[in-house]
């Protein structure tokens, strides 16, 4: 079944996830959707110093939004901020140094931020694809810690703050790669069998989509969405998937193309009219499973995922 999923997904990707796929979809975009003044709105973007995160921050800064860049590397974050300010002439760009793979750091940051700042939109963009099984200082597998647990802690910790503002939103940058995976809640940290970083990443991205659906049901006052940016030419793709990048480089989307749907979900009035909890590609809600792929999880499996994440979360809460 995994071979079937991978084959169907790759054919689908060649048609839809490439630069030409974006260009075909963009013919149907409403340009006025992004014609907005975001002055007075505050956006938190994780992994905002490069790739899709940086492109998202740039587009929002260009429209006057206040940006809170959550980044791991201070030097790269400062360089990215200077570029964003120079292009947008927007000085309301703030840096927060947080390692999203450290559950305790994420907790401490979210708690401190909630006491002193306002956030209208959280964009969960930070992610990693580590191709060798590696543990964090807290003893967690690094892909899981960054992509799933870090996203879970930051989002749940900020929900009380989000419910206090007008038009709160949470956008999670997932991946179409999740279509190749069925939730495996019995091996969240990939301790069984041969480790495969690409598979681990796709499993994490499936988890993010399930989290988005669950949060949408639990917190009706916040608008949740997840999205696939397509196959974009980013530093992360170059370093984590060098052979894929080398073969596909001419077909890959730009970072701005990859960021487009995240920006649309974060700022447009049109996105807010969509039901909460959906998965988007090129500004349209799309299916979260391939046809005949047997990738659906049961409610019990999803409950087990949520319970496990809550248990991990509380273990590291200050």
PDB file of C-alpha atoms in Angstrom:
ATOM      1  CA  UNK A   1       0.000   0.000   0.000  1.00  0.00           C
ATOM      2  CA  UNK A   2       2.858   2.400   0.739  1.00  0.00           C
ATOM      3  CA  UNK A   3       4.226   1.799  -2.784  1.00  0.00           C
ATOM      4  CA  UNK A   4       0.796   2.607  -4.236  1.00  0.00           C
ATOM      5  CA  UNK A   5       0.513   5.780  -2.156  1.00  0.00           C
ATOM      6  CA  UNK A   6       4.002   6.952  -3.102  1.00  0.00           C
ATOM      7  CA  UNK A   7       3.435   6.322  -6.813  1.00  0.00           C
ATOM      8  CA  UNK A   8       0.047   8.052  -6.925  1.00  0.00           C
ATOM      9  CA  UNK A   9       1.380  10.931  -4.839  1.00  0.00           C
ATOM     10  CA  UNK A  10       4.390  11.496  -7.121  1.00  0.00           C
ATOM     11  CA  UNK A  11       2.263  11.579 -10.264  1.00  0.00           C
ATOM     12  CA  UNK A  12      -0.113  13.989  -8.535  1.00  0.00           C
ATOM     13  CA  UNK A  13       2.866  16.103  -7.462  1.00  0.00           C
ATOM     14  CA  UNK A  14       4.245  16.411 -10.980  1.00  0.00           C
ATOM     15  CA  UNK A  15       0.877  17.748 -12.099  1.00  0.00           C
ATOM     16  CA  UNK A  16      -0.009  19.978  -9.149  1.00  0.00           C
ATOM     17  CA  UNK A  17       2.906  20.675  -6.791  1.00  0.00           C
ATOM     18  CA  UNK A  18       5.372  22.117  -9.313  1.00  0.00           C
ATOM     19  CA  UNK A  19       5.844  25.667 -10.569  1.00  0.00           C
ATOM     20  CA  UNK A  20       3.585  24.965 -13.557  1.00  0.00           C
ATOM     21  CA  UNK A  21       0.935  23.586 -11.188  1.00  0.00           C
ATOM     22  CA  UNK A  22       1.005  26.812  -9.227  1.00  0.00           C
ATOM     23  CA  UNK A  23       0.852  28.948 -12.367  1.00  0.00           C
ATOM     24  CA  UNK A  24      -2.202  27.019 -13.573  1.00  0.00           C
ATOM     25  CA  UNK A  25      -3.939  27.429 -10.199  1.00  0.00           C
ATOM     26  CA  UNK A  26      -3.010  31.121  -9.909  1.00  0.00           C
ATOM     27  CA  UNK A  27      -5.062  31.940 -13.009  1.00  0.00           C
ATOM     28  CA  UNK A  28      -8.113  31.475 -10.810  1.00  0.00           C
ATOM     29  CA  UNK A  29      -6.889  33.496  -7.813  1.00  0.00           C
ATOM     30  CA  UNK A  30      -8.733  36.682  -6.845  1.00  0.00           C
ATOM     31  CA  UNK A  31      -5.981  39.352  -6.649  1.00  0.00           C
ATOM     32  CA  UNK A  32      -8.133  41.481  -4.356  1.00  0.00           C
ATOM     33  CA  UNK A  33      -7.958  38.774  -1.658  1.00  0.00           C
ATOM     34  CA  UNK A  34      -4.473  39.975  -0.667  1.00  0.00           C
ATOM     35  CA  UNK A  35      -5.231  43.677  -1.108  1.00  0.00           C
ATOM     36  CA  UNK A  36      -5.400  44.257   2.644  1.00  0.00           C
ATOM     37  CA  UNK A  37      -3.997  46.667   5.226  1.00  0.00           C
ATOM     38  CA  UNK A  38      -2.712  44.633   8.162  1.00  0.00           C
ATOM     39  CA  UNK A  39      -1.794  47.558  10.402  1.00  0.00           C
ATOM     40  CA  UNK A  40      -2.741  46.653  13.958  1.00  0.00           C
ATOM     41  CA  UNK A  41      -2.643  42.899  13.308  1.00  0.00           C
ATOM     42  CA  UNK A  42       0.086  40.765  14.899  1.00  0.00           C
ATOM     43  CA  UNK A  43       1.491  37.628  13.253  1.00  0.00           C
ATOM     44  CA  UNK A  44       3.740  35.051  14.884  1.00  0.00           C
ATOM     45  CA  UNK A  45       5.702  32.992  12.341  1.00  0.00           C
ATOM     46  CA  UNK A  46       7.964  30.142  13.380  1.00  0.00           C
ATOM     47  CA  UNK A  47      10.996  29.394  11.215  1.00  0.00           C
ATOM     48  CA  UNK A  48      10.699  32.881   9.730  1.00  0.00           C
ATOM     49  CA  UNK A  49      14.357  33.448   8.851  1.00  0.00           C
ATOM     50  CA  UNK A  50      14.435  31.461   5.589  1.00  0.00           C
ATOM     51  CA  UNK A  51      12.405  29.665   2.960  1.00  0.00           C
ATOM     52  CA  UNK A  52       8.625  29.746   3.086  1.00  0.00           C
ATOM     53  CA  UNK A  53       8.598  31.277   6.575  1.00  0.00           C
ATOM     54  CA  UNK A  54      10.654  34.249   5.480  1.00  0.00           C
ATOM     55  CA  UNK A  55       8.620  34.695   2.287  1.00  0.00           C
ATOM     56  CA  UNK A  56       5.431  34.632   4.377  1.00  0.00           C
ATOM     57  CA  UNK A  57       6.845  37.212   6.784  1.00  0.00           C
ATOM     58  CA  UNK A  58       7.853  39.443   3.872  1.00  0.00           C
ATOM     59  CA  UNK A  59       4.383  39.398   2.288  1.00  0.00           C
ATOM     60  CA  UNK A  60       2.677  40.186   5.596  1.00  0.00           C
ATOM     61  CA  UNK A  61       5.203  42.909   6.475  1.00  0.00           C
ATOM     62  CA  UNK A  62       4.632  44.471   3.045  1.00  0.00           C
ATOM     63  CA  UNK A  63       0.986  44.891   4.043  1.00  0.00           C
ATOM     64  CA  UNK A  64       1.748  46.543   7.379  1.00  0.00           C
ATOM     65  CA  UNK A  65       1.394  43.623   9.769  1.00  0.00           C
ATOM     66  CA  UNK A  66       3.461  43.336  12.936  1.00  0.00           C
ATOM     67  CA  UNK A  67       5.717  40.278  12.687  1.00  0.00           C
ATOM     68  CA  UNK A  68       7.046  38.136  15.515  1.00  0.00           C
ATOM     69  CA  UNK A  69       9.778  35.950  14.013  1.00  0.00           C
ATOM     70  CA  UNK A  70      10.372  32.814  16.089  1.00  0.00           C
ATOM     71  CA  UNK A  71      13.784  31.495  15.063  1.00  0.00           C
ATOM     72  CA  UNK A  72      16.536  29.270  16.409  1.00  0.00           C
ATOM     73  CA  UNK A  73      19.573  31.096  15.000  1.00  0.00           C
ATOM     74  CA  UNK A  74      20.075  34.716  16.097  1.00  0.00           C
ATOM     75  CA  UNK A  75      22.442  35.715  13.296  1.00  0.00           C
ATOM     76  CA  UNK A  76      20.245  34.349  10.510  1.00  0.00           C
ATOM     77  CA  UNK A  77      17.153  35.834  12.117  1.00  0.00           C
ATOM     78  CA  UNK A  78      18.715  39.302  12.285  1.00  0.00           C
ATOM     79  CA  UNK A  79      19.856  39.111   8.670  1.00  0.00           C
ATOM     80  CA  UNK A  80      16.365  38.045   7.557  1.00  0.00           C
ATOM     81  CA  UNK A  81      14.730  40.792   9.605  1.00  0.00           C
ATOM     82  CA  UNK A  82      16.992  43.430   8.045  1.00  0.00           C
ATOM     83  CA  UNK A  83      16.004  42.239   4.556  1.00  0.00           C
ATOM     84  CA  UNK A  84      12.298  42.234   5.426  1.00  0.00           C
ATOM     85  CA  UNK A  85      12.494  45.736   6.905  1.00  0.00           C
ATOM     86  CA  UNK A  86      14.450  47.047   3.928  1.00  0.00           C
ATOM     87  CA  UNK A  87      11.917  45.743   1.415  1.00  0.00           C
ATOM     88  CA  UNK A  88       8.755  46.561   3.372  1.00  0.00           C
ATOM     89  CA  UNK A  89       9.841  49.738   5.225  1.00  0.00           C
ATOM     90  CA  UNK A  90       7.974  48.162   8.137  1.00  0.00           C
ATOM     91  CA  UNK A  91       9.856  48.513  11.424  1.00  0.00           C
ATOM     92  CA  UNK A  92       7.456  46.335  13.436  1.00  0.00           C
ATOM     93  CA  UNK A  93       9.495  43.163  12.991  1.00  0.00           C
ATOM     94  CA  UNK A  94      10.503  41.426  16.220  1.00  0.00           C
ATOM     95  CA  UNK A  95      12.810  38.456  16.808  1.00  0.00           C
ATOM     96  CA  UNK A  96      12.358  35.739  19.434  1.00  0.00           C
ATOM     97  CA  UNK A  97      15.090  33.110  19.732  1.00  0.00           C
ATOM     98  CA  UNK A  98      13.484  29.741  20.430  1.00  0.00           C
ATOM     99  CA  UNK A  99      14.526  26.195  19.548  1.00  0.00           C
ATOM    100  CA  UNK A 100      11.234  24.581  18.501  1.00  0.00           C
ATOM    101  CA  UNK A 101      12.695  21.124  19.205  1.00  0.00           C
ATOM    102  CA  UNK A 102      12.984  22.015  22.913  1.00  0.00           C
ATOM    103  CA  UNK A 103       9.605  21.505  24.552  1.00  0.00           C
ATOM    104  CA  UNK A 104      10.648  23.445  27.636  1.00  0.00           C
ATOM    105  CA  UNK A 105      11.876  26.422  25.595  1.00  0.00           C
ATOM    106  CA  UNK A 106       8.637  26.508  23.616  1.00  0.00           C
ATOM    107  CA  UNK A 107       6.584  26.474  26.800  1.00  0.00           C
ATOM    108  CA  UNK A 108       8.622  29.251  28.413  1.00  0.00           C
ATOM    109  CA  UNK A 109       8.441  31.413  25.300  1.00  0.00           C
ATOM    110  CA  UNK A 110       4.681  30.978  24.881  1.00  0.00           C
ATOM    111  CA  UNK A 111       3.968  31.743  28.515  1.00  0.00           C
ATOM    112  CA  UNK A 112       6.137  34.868  28.535  1.00  0.00           C
ATOM    113  CA  UNK A 113       4.794  36.103  25.203  1.00  0.00           C
ATOM    114  CA  UNK A 114       1.176  35.723  26.298  1.00  0.00           C
ATOM    115  CA  UNK A 115       1.807  37.918  29.322  1.00  0.00           C
ATOM    116  CA  UNK A 116       3.373  40.799  27.405  1.00  0.00           C
ATOM    117  CA  UNK A 117       2.295  40.697  23.743  1.00  0.00           C
ATOM    118  CA  UNK A 118      -0.709  40.190  21.485  1.00  0.00           C
ATOM    119  CA  UNK A 119      -1.037  37.705  18.650  1.00  0.00           C
ATOM    120  CA  UNK A 120      -3.864  37.579  16.108  1.00  0.00           C
ATOM    121  CA  UNK A 121      -2.445  34.899  13.805  1.00  0.00           C
ATOM    122  CA  UNK A 122      -0.055  32.037  14.541  1.00  0.00           C
ATOM    123  CA  UNK A 123       1.693  30.512  11.534  1.00  0.00           C
ATOM    124  CA  UNK A 124       3.316  27.180  12.430  1.00  0.00           C
ATOM    125  CA  UNK A 125       5.984  27.002   9.742  1.00  0.00           C
ATOM    126  CA  UNK A 126       9.153  25.768  11.471  1.00  0.00           C
ATOM    127  CA  UNK A 127      10.073  22.219  10.586  1.00  0.00           C
ATOM    128  CA  UNK A 128      12.950  19.862  10.034  1.00  0.00           C
ATOM    129  CA  UNK A 129      13.759  16.660   8.201  1.00  0.00           C
ATOM    130  CA  UNK A 130      16.634  14.943   9.981  1.00  0.00           C
ATOM    131  CA  UNK A 131      17.693  11.887   7.993  1.00  0.00           C
ATOM    132  CA  UNK A 132      19.481  10.067  10.825  1.00  0.00           C
ATOM    133  CA  UNK A 133      17.616   9.277  14.022  1.00  0.00           C
ATOM    134  CA  UNK A 134      18.743  11.922  16.489  1.00  0.00           C
ATOM    135  CA  UNK A 135      17.570  12.755  20.007  1.00  0.00           C
ATOM    136  CA  UNK A 136      17.173  16.224  21.478  1.00  0.00           C
ATOM    137  CA  UNK A 137      18.648  17.132  24.864  1.00  0.00           C
ATOM    138  CA  UNK A 138      15.253  16.255  26.304  1.00  0.00           C
ATOM    139  CA  UNK A 139      15.528  12.738  24.881  1.00  0.00           C
ATOM    140  CA  UNK A 140      12.958  13.120  22.092  1.00  0.00           C
ATOM    141  CA  UNK A 141      13.390  12.157  18.441  1.00  0.00           C
ATOM    142  CA  UNK A 142      14.205  15.440  16.705  1.00  0.00           C
ATOM    143  CA  UNK A 143      11.697  15.403  13.822  1.00  0.00           C
ATOM    144  CA  UNK A 144       8.838  14.559  16.184  1.00  0.00           C
ATOM    145  CA  UNK A 145       9.998  17.107  18.765  1.00  0.00           C
ATOM    146  CA  UNK A 146      10.166  19.943  16.229  1.00  0.00           C
ATOM    147  CA  UNK A 147       7.385  19.227  13.772  1.00  0.00           C
ATOM    148  CA  UNK A 148       4.714  17.763  16.034  1.00  0.00           C
ATOM    149  CA  UNK A 149       5.331  18.359  19.736  1.00  0.00           C
ATOM    150  CA  UNK A 150       6.729  21.892  19.303  1.00  0.00           C
ATOM    151  CA  UNK A 151       3.739  22.805  17.130  1.00  0.00           C
ATOM    152  CA  UNK A 152       1.348  21.239  19.640  1.00  0.00           C
ATOM    153  CA  UNK A 153       2.806  23.055  22.655  1.00  0.00           C
ATOM    154  CA  UNK A 154       3.077  26.470  21.005  1.00  0.00           C
ATOM    155  CA  UNK A 155      -0.450  26.324  19.614  1.00  0.00           C
ATOM    156  CA  UNK A 156      -2.186  25.039  22.733  1.00  0.00           C
ATOM    157  CA  UNK A 157      -0.248  27.468  24.955  1.00  0.00           C
ATOM    158  CA  UNK A 158      -1.303  30.436  22.795  1.00  0.00           C
ATOM    159  CA  UNK A 159      -4.981  29.509  22.377  1.00  0.00           C
ATOM    160  CA  UNK A 160      -6.058  31.474  25.490  1.00  0.00           C
ATOM    161  CA  UNK A 161      -4.326  34.586  24.082  1.00  0.00           C
ATOM    162  CA  UNK A 162      -5.817  34.015  20.623  1.00  0.00           C
ATOM    163  CA  UNK A 163      -9.338  33.819  22.019  1.00  0.00           C
ATOM    164  CA  UNK A 164      -8.960  37.356  23.385  1.00  0.00           C
ATOM    165  CA  UNK A 165      -8.494  39.031  19.975  1.00  0.00           C
ATOM    166  CA  UNK A 166     -10.645  39.699  16.932  1.00  0.00           C
ATOM    167  CA  UNK A 167     -10.468  37.198  14.059  1.00  0.00           C
ATOM    168  CA  UNK A 168      -7.857  34.802  15.538  1.00  0.00           C
ATOM    169  CA  UNK A 169      -6.324  32.274  13.167  1.00  0.00           C
ATOM    170  CA  UNK A 170      -3.829  29.414  13.257  1.00  0.00           C
ATOM    171  CA  UNK A 171      -2.210  28.308   9.994  1.00  0.00           C
ATOM    172  CA  UNK A 172       0.009  25.225   9.995  1.00  0.00           C
ATOM    173  CA  UNK A 173       2.392  24.624   7.093  1.00  0.00           C
ATOM    174  CA  UNK A 174       2.063  20.888   6.545  1.00  0.00           C
ATOM    175  CA  UNK A 175       3.034  19.005   3.390  1.00  0.00           C
ATOM    176  CA  UNK A 176       1.395  16.993   0.663  1.00  0.00           C
ATOM    177  CA  UNK A 177       3.888  14.315   1.638  1.00  0.00           C
ATOM    178  CA  UNK A 178       1.514  13.460   4.472  1.00  0.00           C
ATOM    179  CA  UNK A 179      -0.764  11.847   1.862  1.00  0.00           C
ATOM    180  CA  UNK A 180       1.688   8.920   1.733  1.00  0.00           C
ATOM    181  CA  UNK A 181       1.235   8.209   5.443  1.00  0.00           C
ATOM    182  CA  UNK A 182      -1.402   6.674   7.690  1.00  0.00           C
ATOM    183  CA  UNK A 183      -1.151   7.825  11.294  1.00  0.00           C
ATOM    184  CA  UNK A 184       1.023   5.433  13.315  1.00  0.00           C
ATOM    185  CA  UNK A 185       0.315   6.365  16.886  1.00  0.00           C
ATOM    186  CA  UNK A 186       2.167   3.339  18.284  1.00  0.00           C
ATOM    187  CA  UNK A 187       5.615   4.562  17.185  1.00  0.00           C
ATOM    188  CA  UNK A 188       5.593   8.351  17.448  1.00  0.00           C
ATOM    189  CA  UNK A 189       9.369   8.553  17.873  1.00  0.00           C
ATOM    190  CA  UNK A 190      10.323   6.013  15.193  1.00  0.00           C
ATOM    191  CA  UNK A 191      11.977   3.548  17.547  1.00  0.00           C
ATOM    192  CA  UNK A 192      10.931   0.454  15.571  1.00  0.00           C
ATOM    193  CA  UNK A 193      12.481  -0.772  12.332  1.00  0.00           C
ATOM    194  CA  UNK A 194      14.824   1.109  10.012  1.00  0.00           C
ATOM    195  CA  UNK A 195      14.697   4.881  10.428  1.00  0.00           C
ATOM    196  CA  UNK A 196      13.645   6.860   7.355  1.00  0.00           C
ATOM    197  CA  UNK A 197      13.789  10.656   7.729  1.00  0.00           C
ATOM    198  CA  UNK A 198      11.506  11.342   4.773  1.00  0.00           C
ATOM    199  CA  UNK A 199       8.892   8.966   6.153  1.00  0.00           C
ATOM    200  CA  UNK A 200       9.246  10.460   9.645  1.00  0.00           C
ATOM    201  CA  UNK A 201       8.699  13.953   8.237  1.00  0.00           C
ATOM    202  CA  UNK A 202       5.618  12.844   6.277  1.00  0.00           C
ATOM    203  CA  UNK A 203       4.232  11.109   9.381  1.00  0.00           C
ATOM    204  CA  UNK A 204       4.707  14.344  11.358  1.00  0.00           C
ATOM    205  CA  UNK A 205       2.907  16.259   8.628  1.00  0.00           C
ATOM    206  CA  UNK A 206      -0.018  13.806   8.810  1.00  0.00           C
ATOM    207  CA  UNK A 207      -0.084  14.439  12.567  1.00  0.00           C
ATOM    208  CA  UNK A 208      -0.246  18.205  11.966  1.00  0.00           C
ATOM    209  CA  UNK A 209      -3.296  17.811   9.722  1.00  0.00           C
ATOM    210  CA  UNK A 210      -5.038  15.699  12.372  1.00  0.00           C
ATOM    211  CA  UNK A 211      -4.136  18.269  15.044  1.00  0.00           C
ATOM    212  CA  UNK A 212      -5.669  21.019  12.899  1.00  0.00           C
ATOM    213  CA  UNK A 213      -8.909  19.058  12.516  1.00  0.00           C
ATOM    214  CA  UNK A 214      -9.038  18.312  16.235  1.00  0.00           C
ATOM    215  CA  UNK A 215      -8.313  21.877  17.316  1.00  0.00           C
ATOM    216  CA  UNK A 216     -11.005  23.165  14.960  1.00  0.00           C
ATOM    217  CA  UNK A 217     -13.547  20.965  16.739  1.00  0.00           C
ATOM    218  CA  UNK A 218     -12.352  21.925  20.218  1.00  0.00           C
ATOM    219  CA  UNK A 219     -11.879  25.698  19.803  1.00  0.00           C
ATOM    220  CA  UNK A 220     -14.684  27.141  17.691  1.00  0.00           C
ATOM    221  CA  UNK A 221     -13.653  30.762  18.304  1.00  0.00           C
ATOM    222  CA  UNK A 222     -10.299  30.315  16.486  1.00  0.00           C
ATOM    223  CA  UNK A 223     -10.052  29.587  12.735  1.00  0.00           C
ATOM    224  CA  UNK A 224      -7.628  26.717  12.081  1.00  0.00           C
ATOM    225  CA  UNK A 225      -6.226  25.574   8.753  1.00  0.00           C
ATOM    226  CA  UNK A 226      -3.328  23.536   7.420  1.00  0.00           C
ATOM    227  CA  UNK A 227      -1.780  23.765   3.976  1.00  0.00           C
ATOM    228  CA  UNK A 228       0.607  22.270   1.449  1.00  0.00           C
ATOM    229  CA  UNK A 229       3.039  24.778  -0.085  1.00  0.00           C
ATOM    230  CA  UNK A 230       3.829  22.575  -3.073  1.00  0.00           C
ATOM    231  CA  UNK A 231       7.347  21.545  -4.028  1.00  0.00           C
ATOM    232  CA  UNK A 232       9.344  24.727  -3.425  1.00  0.00           C
ATOM    233  CA  UNK A 233      13.022  25.513  -3.886  1.00  0.00           C
ATOM    234  CA  UNK A 234      13.969  26.239  -0.279  1.00  0.00           C
ATOM    235  CA  UNK A 235      17.186  25.796   1.721  1.00  0.00           C
ATOM    236  CA  UNK A 236      15.485  22.979   3.665  1.00  0.00           C
ATOM    237  CA  UNK A 237      14.730  21.022   0.490  1.00  0.00           C
ATOM    238  CA  UNK A 238      18.277  21.564  -0.787  1.00  0.00           C
ATOM    239  CA  UNK A 239      19.874  20.221   2.398  1.00  0.00           C
ATOM    240  CA  UNK A 240      17.378  17.518   3.451  1.00  0.00           C
ATOM    241  CA  UNK A 241      16.498  16.137  -0.013  1.00  0.00           C
ATOM    242  CA  UNK A 242      19.546  16.855  -2.202  1.00  0.00           C
ATOM    243  CA  UNK A 243      18.828  14.207  -4.846  1.00  0.00           C
ATOM    244  CA  UNK A 244      15.183  15.264  -5.185  1.00  0.00           C
ATOM    245  CA  UNK A 245      16.305  18.907  -5.422  1.00  0.00           C
ATOM    246  CA  UNK A 246      18.893  18.123  -8.083  1.00  0.00           C
ATOM    247  CA  UNK A 247      16.403  16.212 -10.262  1.00  0.00           C
ATOM    248  CA  UNK A 248      13.476  18.589  -9.799  1.00  0.00           C
ATOM    249  CA  UNK A 249      15.125  22.001  -9.475  1.00  0.00           C
ATOM    250  CA  UNK A 250      13.815  23.374 -12.781  1.00  0.00           C
ATOM    251  CA  UNK A 251      10.255  22.399 -11.814  1.00  0.00           C
ATOM    252  CA  UNK A 252      10.271  23.667  -8.226  1.00  0.00           C
ATOM    253  CA  UNK A 253       8.209  26.629  -7.087  1.00  0.00           C
ATOM    254  CA  UNK A 254       9.756  29.816  -5.770  1.00  0.00           C
ATOM    255  CA  UNK A 255       9.597  30.459  -2.040  1.00  0.00           C
ATOM    256  CA  UNK A 256       6.955  33.149  -2.646  1.00  0.00           C
ATOM    257  CA  UNK A 257       4.790  30.659  -4.560  1.00  0.00           C
ATOM    258  CA  UNK A 258       5.149  28.201  -1.696  1.00  0.00           C
ATOM    259  CA  UNK A 259       4.148  30.884   0.805  1.00  0.00           C
ATOM    260  CA  UNK A 260       1.137  32.165  -1.130  1.00  0.00           C
ATOM    261  CA  UNK A 261      -1.540  29.943   0.409  1.00  0.00           C
ATOM    262  CA  UNK A 262      -0.191  30.439   3.951  1.00  0.00           C
ATOM    263  CA  UNK A 263      -0.388  34.205   3.443  1.00  0.00           C
ATOM    264  CA  UNK A 264      -3.891  33.918   1.949  1.00  0.00           C
ATOM    265  CA  UNK A 265      -5.078  31.820   4.900  1.00  0.00           C
ATOM    266  CA  UNK A 266      -3.519  34.233   7.379  1.00  0.00           C
ATOM    267  CA  UNK A 267      -4.814  37.534   6.003  1.00  0.00           C
ATOM    268  CA  UNK A 268      -7.710  37.246   3.550  1.00  0.00           C
ATOM    269  CA  UNK A 269     -11.382  37.668   4.321  1.00  0.00           C
ATOM    270  CA  UNK A 270     -12.087  34.901   1.790  1.00  0.00           C
ATOM    271  CA  UNK A 271     -10.127  32.351   3.823  1.00  0.00           C
ATOM    272  CA  UNK A 272     -12.152  33.181   6.939  1.00  0.00           C
ATOM    273  CA  UNK A 273     -15.365  32.158   5.166  1.00  0.00           C
ATOM    274  CA  UNK A 274     -14.017  28.607   4.758  1.00  0.00           C
ATOM    275  CA  UNK A 275     -14.875  26.055   7.456  1.00  0.00           C
ATOM    276  CA  UNK A 276     -12.254  25.698  10.185  1.00  0.00           C
ATOM    277  CA  UNK A 277      -9.989  22.651  10.162  1.00  0.00           C
ATOM    278  CA  UNK A 278      -9.495  22.141   6.424  1.00  0.00           C
ATOM    279  CA  UNK A 279      -6.320  21.368   4.428  1.00  0.00           C
ATOM    280  CA  UNK A 280      -5.488  23.763   1.580  1.00  0.00           C
ATOM    281  CA  UNK A 281      -3.428  23.737  -1.582  1.00  0.00           C
ATOM    282  CA  UNK A 282      -3.224  26.783  -3.865  1.00  0.00           C
ATOM    283  CA  UNK A 283      -6.019  28.610  -1.979  1.00  0.00           C
ATOM    284  CA  UNK A 284      -8.461  25.700  -2.254  1.00  0.00           C
ATOM    285  CA  UNK A 285      -9.515  23.128   0.325  1.00  0.00           C
ATOM    286  CA  UNK A 286      -8.384  19.690  -0.862  1.00  0.00           C
ATOM    287  CA  UNK A 287      -8.746  16.079   0.260  1.00  0.00           C
ATOM    288  CA  UNK A 288      -6.505  14.811   3.056  1.00  0.00           C
ATOM    289  CA  UNK A 289      -6.345  11.276   1.626  1.00  0.00           C
ATOM    290  CA  UNK A 290      -5.513   9.822  -1.773  1.00  0.00           C
ATOM    291  CA  UNK A 291      -8.188   7.654  -3.438  1.00  0.00           C
ATOM    292  CA  UNK A 292      -8.159   4.020  -2.251  1.00  0.00           C
ATOM    293  CA  UNK A 293      -5.080   4.702  -0.121  1.00  0.00           C
ATOM    294  CA  UNK A 294      -6.331   3.198   3.177  1.00  0.00           C
ATOM    295  CA  UNK A 295      -4.703   6.074   5.073  1.00  0.00           C
ATOM    296  CA  UNK A 296      -7.609   7.085   7.327  1.00  0.00           C
ATOM    297  CA  UNK A 297      -7.163   6.747  11.067  1.00  0.00           C
ATOM    298  CA  UNK A 298      -9.866   5.871  13.575  1.00  0.00           C
ATOM    299  CA  UNK A 299     -11.184   8.353  16.165  1.00  0.00           C
ATOM    300  CA  UNK A 300      -9.580   6.146  18.806  1.00  0.00           C
ATOM    301  CA  UNK A 301      -6.158   6.426  17.144  1.00  0.00           C
ATOM    302  CA  UNK A 302      -6.520  10.203  16.941  1.00  0.00           C
ATOM    303  CA  UNK A 303      -7.553  10.386  20.596  1.00  0.00           C
ATOM    304  CA  UNK A 304      -4.464   8.342  21.461  1.00  0.00           C
ATOM    305  CA  UNK A 305      -2.295  10.855  19.545  1.00  0.00           C
ATOM    306  CA  UNK A 306      -3.819  13.807  21.396  1.00  0.00           C
ATOM    307  CA  UNK A 307      -3.411  12.083  24.766  1.00  0.00           C
ATOM    308  CA  UNK A 308       0.235  11.238  24.043  1.00  0.00           C
ATOM    309  CA  UNK A 309       1.033  14.809  22.998  1.00  0.00           C
ATOM    310  CA  UNK A 310      -0.676  16.206  26.082  1.00  0.00           C
ATOM    311  CA  UNK A 311       1.323  13.828  28.274  1.00  0.00           C
ATOM    312  CA  UNK A 312       4.627  14.870  26.629  1.00  0.00           C
ATOM    313  CA  UNK A 313       3.580  18.508  26.834  1.00  0.00           C
ATOM    314  CA  UNK A 314       2.857  18.435  30.552  1.00  0.00           C
ATOM    315  CA  UNK A 315       6.102  16.574  31.241  1.00  0.00           C
ATOM    316  CA  UNK A 316       8.098  19.589  30.030  1.00  0.00           C
ATOM    317  CA  UNK A 317       5.815  22.377  31.263  1.00  0.00           C
ATOM    318  CA  UNK A 318       7.745  24.746  33.561  1.00  0.00           C
TER     319      UNK A 318
END
